[in-house]
JSON list of C-alpha atoms in Angstrom, two decimals:
[
{"chain": "A", "resi": 67, "resn": "MET", "atom": "CA", "xyz": [4.50, 6.18, -19.45]},
{"chain": "A", "resi": 68, "resn": "SER", "atom": "CA", "xyz": [3.93, 5.69, -16.25]},
{"chain": "A", "resi": 69, "resn": "ASP", "atom": "CA", "xyz": [1.58, 8.29, -14.13]},
{"chain": "A", "resi": 70, "resn": "PHE", "atom": "CA", "xyz": [4.04, 6.83, -10.99]},
{"chain": "A", "resi": 71, "resn": "ALA", "atom": "CA", "xyz": [7.62, 8.62, -12.48]},
{"chain": "A", "resi": 72, "resn": "ASP", "atom": "CA", "xyz": [7.99, 10.26, -8.90]},
{"chain": "A", "resi": 73, "resn": "LEU", "atom": "CA", "xyz": [7.89, 7.46, -6.71]},
{"chain": "A", "resi": 74, "resn": "PRO", "atom": "CA", "xyz": [10.53, 7.70, -3.77]},
{"chain": "A", "resi": 75, "resn": "ASP", "atom": "CA", "xyz": [13.25, 4.45, -4.20]},
{"chain": "A", "resi": 76, "resn": "GLY", "atom": "CA", "xyz": [11.75, 1.13, -3.49]},
{"chain": "A", "resi": 77, "resn": "TRP", "atom": "CA", "xyz": [8.56, 1.22, -4.80]},
{"chain": "A", "resi": 78, "resn": "VAL", "atom": "CA", "xyz": [8.06, 0.00, -8.30]},
{"chain": "A", "resi": 79, "resn": "VAL", "atom": "CA", "xyz": [4.64, 0.31, -10.31]},
{"chain": "A", "resi": 80, "resn": "TRP", "atom": "CA", "xyz": [3.66, -3.72, -10.47]},
{"chain": "A", "resi": 81, "resn": "ASN", "atom": "CA", "xyz": [0.64, -2.95, -12.73]},
{"chain": "A", "resi": 82, "resn": "GLU", "atom": "CA", "xyz": [-0.37, -0.11, -14.19]},
{"chain": "A", "resi": 83, "resn": "GLU", "atom": "CA", "xyz": [-4.54, -0.25, -16.06]},
{"chain": "A", "resi": 84, "resn": "PRO", "atom": "CA", "xyz": [-4.68, 3.03, -18.29]},
{"chain": "A", "resi": 85, "resn": "GLU", "atom": "CA", "xyz": [-7.21, 5.34, -16.24]},
{"chain": "A", "resi": 86, "resn": "GLY", "atom": "CA", "xyz": [-7.92, 2.28, -13.91]},
{"chain": "A", "resi": 87, "resn": "ARG", "atom": "CA", "xyz": [-6.53, 0.00, -10.80]},
{"chain": "A", "resi": 88, "resn": "CYS", "atom": "CA", "xyz": [-2.66, 0.08, -10.03]},
{"chain": "A", "resi": 89, "resn": "VAL", "atom": "CA", "xyz": [-0.24, -2.10, -8.02]},
{"chain": "A", "resi": 90, "resn": "LEU", "atom": "CA", "xyz": [3.00, -0.64, -6.73]},
{"chain": "A", "resi": 91, "resn": "ALA", "atom": "CA", "xyz": [5.42, -3.15, -4.61]},
{"chain": "A", "resi": 92, "resn": "TYR", "atom": "CA", "xyz": [7.95, -2.32, -1.88]},
{"chain": "A", "resi": 93, "resn": "ARG", "atom": "CA", "xyz": [11.66, -4.07, -2.49]},
{"chain": "A", "resi": 94, "resn": "PRO", "atom": "CA", "xyz": [10.36, -6.88, -4.85]},
{"chain": "A", "resi": 95, "resn": "ASP", "atom": "CA", "xyz": [14.36, -7.62, -5.11]},
{"chain": "A", "resi": 96, "resn": "VAL", "atom": "CA", "xyz": [14.04, -8.03, -0.74]},
{"chain": "A", "resi": 97, "resn": "PHE", "atom": "CA", "xyz": [10.75, -9.48, 0.33]},
{"chain": "A", "resi": 98, "resn": "ASP", "atom": "CA", "xyz": [10.70, -12.60, -2.62]},
{"chain": "A", "resi": 99, "resn": "SER", "atom": "CA", "xyz": [9.08, -14.73, -0.71]},
{"chain": "A", "resi": 100, "resn": "THR", "atom": "CA", "xyz": [12.54, -16.63, -0.75]},
{"chain": "A", "resi": 101, "resn": "GLU", "atom": "CA", "xyz": [13.73, -15.01, 2.94]},
{"chain": "A", "resi": 102, "resn": "PHE", "atom": "CA", "xyz": [9.89, -13.85, 3.81]},
{"chain": "A", "resi": 103, "resn": "PRO", "atom": "CA", "xyz": [6.30, -15.41, 2.55]},
{"chain": "A", "resi": 104, "resn": "ALA", "atom": "CA", "xyz": [5.57, -13.70, -0.57]},
{"chain": "A", "resi": 105, "resn": "PRO", "atom": "CA", "xyz": [2.27, -12.04, 0.95]},
{"chain": "A", "resi": 106, "resn": "CYS", "atom": "CA", "xyz": [4.38, -10.31, 2.98]},
{"chain": "A", "resi": 107, "resn": "LEU", "atom": "CA", "xyz": [5.21, -7.70, -0.04]},
{"chain": "A", "resi": 108, "resn": "PRO", "atom": "CA", "xyz": [4.48, -4.11, 0.69]},
{"chain": "A", "resi": 109, "resn": "THR", "atom": "CA", "xyz": [1.79, -3.22, -1.86]},
{"chain": "A", "resi": 110, "resn": "LEU", "atom": "CA", "xyz": [0.11, -0.07, -2.23]},
{"chain": "A", "resi": 111, "resn": "TYR", "atom": "CA", "xyz": [-3.32, -0.11, -4.16]},
{"chain": "A", "resi": 112, "resn": "LEU", "atom": "CA", "xyz": [-5.18, 2.33, -6.11]},
{"chain": "A", "resi": 113, "resn": "THR", "atom": "CA", "xyz": [-8.76, 1.60, -6.87]},
{"chain": "A", "resi": 114, "resn": "ARG", "atom": "CA", "xyz": [-11.52, 2.81, -8.05]},
{"chain": "A", "resi": 115, "resn": "GLY", "atom": "CA", "xyz": [-14.30, 2.39, -4.78]},
{"chain": "A", "resi": 116, "resn": "ARG", "atom": "CA", "xyz": [-13.38, 0.71, -1.42]},
{"chain": "A", "resi": 117, "resn": "ARG", "atom": "CA", "xyz": [-10.10, -2.80, -2.36]},
{"chain": "A", "resi": 118, "resn": "ASN", "atom": "CA", "xyz": [-11.91, -4.56, 0.38]},
{"chain": "A", "resi": 119, "resn": "HIS", "atom": "CA", "xyz": [-15.65, -3.32, 0.42]},
{"chain": "A", "resi": 120, "resn": "ARG", "atom": "CA", "xyz": [-17.06, -7.00, 1.24]},
{"chain": "A", "resi": 121, "resn": "ARG", "atom": "CA", "xyz": [-15.12, -6.99, 5.21]},
{"chain": "A", "resi": 122, "resn": "PRO", "atom": "CA", "xyz": [-17.45, -6.09, 7.00]},
{"chain": "A", "resi": 123, "resn": "GLY", "atom": "CA", "xyz": [-18.31, -2.30, 8.18]},
{"chain": "A", "resi": 124, "resn": "ILE", "atom": "CA", "xyz": [-17.54, -1.58, 4.56]},
{"chain": "A", "resi": 125, "resn": "SER", "atom": "CA", "xyz": [-20.59, 0.46, 3.81]},
{"chain": "A", "resi": 126, "resn": "ARG", "atom": "CA", "xyz": [-22.07, -0.52, -0.44]},
{"chain": "A", "resi": 127, "resn": "GLU", "atom": "CA", "xyz": [-21.90, 3.61, -0.98]},
{"chain": "A", "resi": 128, "resn": "ASP", "atom": "CA", "xyz": [-17.80, 3.70, -0.46]},
{"chain": "A", "resi": 129, "resn": "ALA", "atom": "CA", "xyz": [-17.51, 0.28, -2.17]},
{"chain": "A", "resi": 130, "resn": "VAL", "atom": "CA", "xyz": [-20.01, 1.54, -5.12]},
{"chain": "A", "resi": 131, "resn": "SER", "atom": "CA", "xyz": [-18.82, 5.07, -5.64]},
{"chain": "A", "resi": 132, "resn": "GLY", "atom": "CA", "xyz": [-16.93, 7.08, -7.80]},
{"chain": "A", "resi": 133, "resn": "ASP", "atom": "CA", "xyz": [-14.22, 8.17, -5.43]},
{"chain": "A", "resi": 134, "resn": "TRP", "atom": "CA", "xyz": [-10.83, 6.83, -5.39]},
{"chain": "A", "resi": 135, "resn": "TYR", "atom": "CA", "xyz": [-8.97, 4.95, -2.67]},
{"chain": "A", "resi": 136, "resn": "VAL", "atom": "CA", "xyz": [-5.49, 4.49, -1.79]},
{"chain": "A", "resi": 137, "resn": "THR", "atom": "CA", "xyz": [-4.93, 1.27, 0.62]},
{"chain": "A", "resi": 138, "resn": "LEU", "atom": "CA", "xyz": [-1.45, -0.31, 1.76]},
{"chain": "A", "resi": 139, "resn": "SER", "atom": "CA", "xyz": [-1.06, -3.33, 2.44]},
{"chain": "A", "resi": 140, "resn": "LEU", "atom": "CA", "xyz": [1.92, -5.26, 4.24]},
{"chain": "A", "resi": 141, "resn": "GLU", "atom": "CA", "xyz": [-0.16, -8.44, 3.78]},
{"chain": "A", "resi": 142, "resn": "PRO", "atom": "CA", "xyz": [-3.63, -9.81, 2.77]},
{"chain": "A", "resi": 143, "resn": "ASP", "atom": "CA", "xyz": [-5.35, -9.30, 5.89]},
{"chain": "A", "resi": 144, "resn": "VAL", "atom": "CA", "xyz": [-2.81, -6.33, 7.49]},
{"chain": "A", "resi": 145, "resn": "GLN", "atom": "CA", "xyz": [-3.47, -2.88, 6.24]},
{"chain": "A", "resi": 146, "resn": "LEU", "atom": "CA", "xyz": [-2.48, 0.93, 7.09]},
{"chain": "A", "resi": 147, "resn": "GLN", "atom": "CA", "xyz": [-6.12, 1.87, 8.86]},
{"chain": "A", "resi": 148, "resn": "GLU", "atom": "CA", "xyz": [-5.97, 5.42, 7.41]},
{"chain": "A", "resi": 149, "resn": "THR", "atom": "CA", "xyz": [-8.84, 6.33, 5.00]},
{"chain": "A", "resi": 150, "resn": "ASN", "atom": "CA", "xyz": [-7.13, 7.83, 2.15]},
{"chain": "A", "resi": 151, "resn": "ARG", "atom": "CA", "xyz": [-10.10, 8.36, -0.42]},
{"chain": "A", "resi": 152, "resn": "TYR", "atom": "CA", "xyz": [-9.77, 11.10, -4.13]},
{"chain": "A", "resi": 153, "resn": "GLU", "atom": "CA", "xyz": [-12.28, 12.60, -5.69]},
{"chain": "A", "resi": 154, "resn": "SER", "atom": "CA", "xyz": [-10.42, 12.22, -8.68]},
{"chain": "A", "resi": 155, "resn": "ARG", "atom": "CA", "xyz": [-7.66, 9.25, -10.20]},
{"chain": "A", "resi": 156, "resn": "GLU", "atom": "CA", "xyz": [-5.20, 12.48, -11.03]},
{"chain": "A", "resi": 157, "resn": "ALA", "atom": "CA", "xyz": [-6.01, 12.85, -7.16]},
{"chain": "A", "resi": 158, "resn": "GLY", "atom": "CA", "xyz": [-5.46, 9.27, -5.78]},
{"chain": "A", "resi": 159, "resn": "VAL", "atom": "CA", "xyz": [-2.61, 8.79, -8.16]},
{"chain": "A", "resi": 160, "resn": "ALA", "atom": "CA", "xyz": [-0.81, 12.22, -6.39]},
{"chain": "A", "resi": 161, "resn": "GLY", "atom": "CA", "xyz": [-2.12, 10.55, -3.03]},
{"chain": "A", "resi": 162, "resn": "THR", "atom": "CA", "xyz": [-0.02, 7.02, -3.94]},
{"chain": "A", "resi": 163, "resn": "VAL", "atom": "CA", "xyz": [2.88, 8.76, -4.27]},
{"chain": "A", "resi": 164, "resn": "GLU", "atom": "CA", "xyz": [2.36, 11.00, -1.11]},
{"chain": "A", "resi": 165, "resn": "LEU", "atom": "CA", "xyz": [1.94, 7.14, 1.01]},
{"chain": "A", "resi": 166, "resn": "ALA", "atom": "CA", "xyz": [4.97, 5.76, -0.34]},
{"chain": "A", "resi": 167, "resn": "ARG", "atom": "CA", "xyz": [7.14, 8.61, 0.25]},
{"chain": "A", "resi": 168, "resn": "ARG", "atom": "CA", "xyz": [5.79, 8.30, 3.98]},
{"chain": "A", "resi": 169, "resn": "PHE", "atom": "CA", "xyz": [6.26, 4.89, 3.64]},
{"chain": "A", "resi": 170, "resn": "ALA", "atom": "CA", "xyz": [9.67, 4.83, 2.49]},
{"chain": "A", "resi": 171, "resn": "ASP", "atom": "CA", "xyz": [10.67, 7.86, 4.38]},
{"chain": "A", "resi": 172, "resn": "GLY", "atom": "CA", "xyz": [9.97, 5.52, 7.70]},
{"chain": "A", "resi": 173, "resn": "GLU", "atom": "CA", "xyz": [6.90, 8.27, 8.75]},
{"chain": "A", "resi": 174, "resn": "ILE", "atom": "CA", "xyz": [4.96, 4.65, 9.29]},
{"chain": "A", "resi": 175, "resn": "ASP", "atom": "CA", "xyz": [6.04, 1.74, 11.91]},
{"chain": "A", "resi": 176, "resn": "PRO", "atom": "CA", "xyz": [4.98, -0.99, 10.66]},
{"chain": "A", "resi": 177, "resn": "ASP", "atom": "CA", "xyz": [4.80, -1.74, 14.77]},
{"chain": "A", "resi": 178, "resn": "ASP", "atom": "CA", "xyz": [1.61, 0.57, 14.40]},
{"chain": "A", "resi": 179, "resn": "VAL", "atom": "CA", "xyz": [0.17, -1.69, 11.85]},
{"chain": "A", "resi": 180, "resn": "TYR", "atom": "CA", "xyz": [-0.33, -5.06, 13.03]},
{"chain": "A", "resi": 181, "resn": "GLN", "atom": "CA", "xyz": [-1.10, -6.92, 16.17]},
{"chain": "A", "resi": 182, "resn": "VAL", "atom": "CA", "xyz": [0.42, -9.20, 16.42]},
{"chain": "A", "resi": 183, "resn": "PRO", "atom": "CA", "xyz": [3.51, -8.35, 14.25]},
{"chain": "A", "resi": 184, "resn": "ARG", "atom": "CA", "xyz": [6.26, -10.76, 12.49]},
{"chain": "A", "resi": 185, "resn": "GLU", "atom": "CA", "xyz": [9.32, -9.73, 14.04]},
{"chain": "A", "resi": 186, "resn": "ASP", "atom": "CA", "xyz": [12.02, -10.72, 11.30]},
{"chain": "A", "resi": 187, "resn": "TYR", "atom": "CA", "xyz": [9.66, -8.59, 9.31]},
{"chain": "A", "resi": 188, "resn": "ILE", "atom": "CA", "xyz": [9.49, -6.03, 11.50]},
{"chain": "A", "resi": 189, "resn": "ALA", "atom": "CA", "xyz": [13.24, -5.31, 11.68]},
{"chain": "A", "resi": 190, "resn": "LYS", "atom": "CA", "xyz": [13.70, -5.91, 7.93]},
{"chain": "A", "resi": 191, "resn": "LEU", "atom": "CA", "xyz": [11.39, -3.14, 7.10]},
{"chain": "A", "resi": 192, "resn": "HIS", "atom": "CA", "xyz": [12.13, -0.38, 10.22]},
{"chain": "A", "resi": 193, "resn": "GLU", "atom": "CA", "xyz": [16.13, -1.13, 8.53]},
{"chain": "A", "resi": 194, "resn": "LEU", "atom": "CA", "xyz": [14.74, -0.54, 4.51]},
{"chain": "A", "resi": 195, "resn": "THR", "atom": "CA", "xyz": [13.20, 2.85, 6.41]},
{"chain": "A", "resi": 196, "resn": "GLY", "atom": "CA", "xyz": [15.94, 4.02, 8.31]},
{"chain": "A", "resi": 197, "resn": "GLN", "atom": "CA", "xyz": [14.24, 3.16, 12.08]},
{"chain": "A", "resi": 198, "resn": "SER", "atom": "CA", "xyz": [16.51, 0.70, 12.91]}
]
């Protein structure tokens, strides 16, 4: 049984490693690479250590810590700039579900994540999350 039984509508478990990394996708039926580029699939990552640890500004300590991180990505280089760090995988799973809920409920505005937004993509996200 999945650790993500309480996911909000629209989110699906894309990959779940037992006791390891998890990847969740938002509305893969809509963001299916036909109308929007495949990298525009909103994705949540639960990882041990920071997922983007090779980027400038990420300390080596954060990258290799035993902590769990949740990252919301709207495309590969467009991520919610919010630190979601947890001391255990169980707490990280709960944090992942909460971030998924906030996104699905429209509490996270995609306009705030982008510097130069894809207008059609943002409009569709607003529609799906009740922000239209």
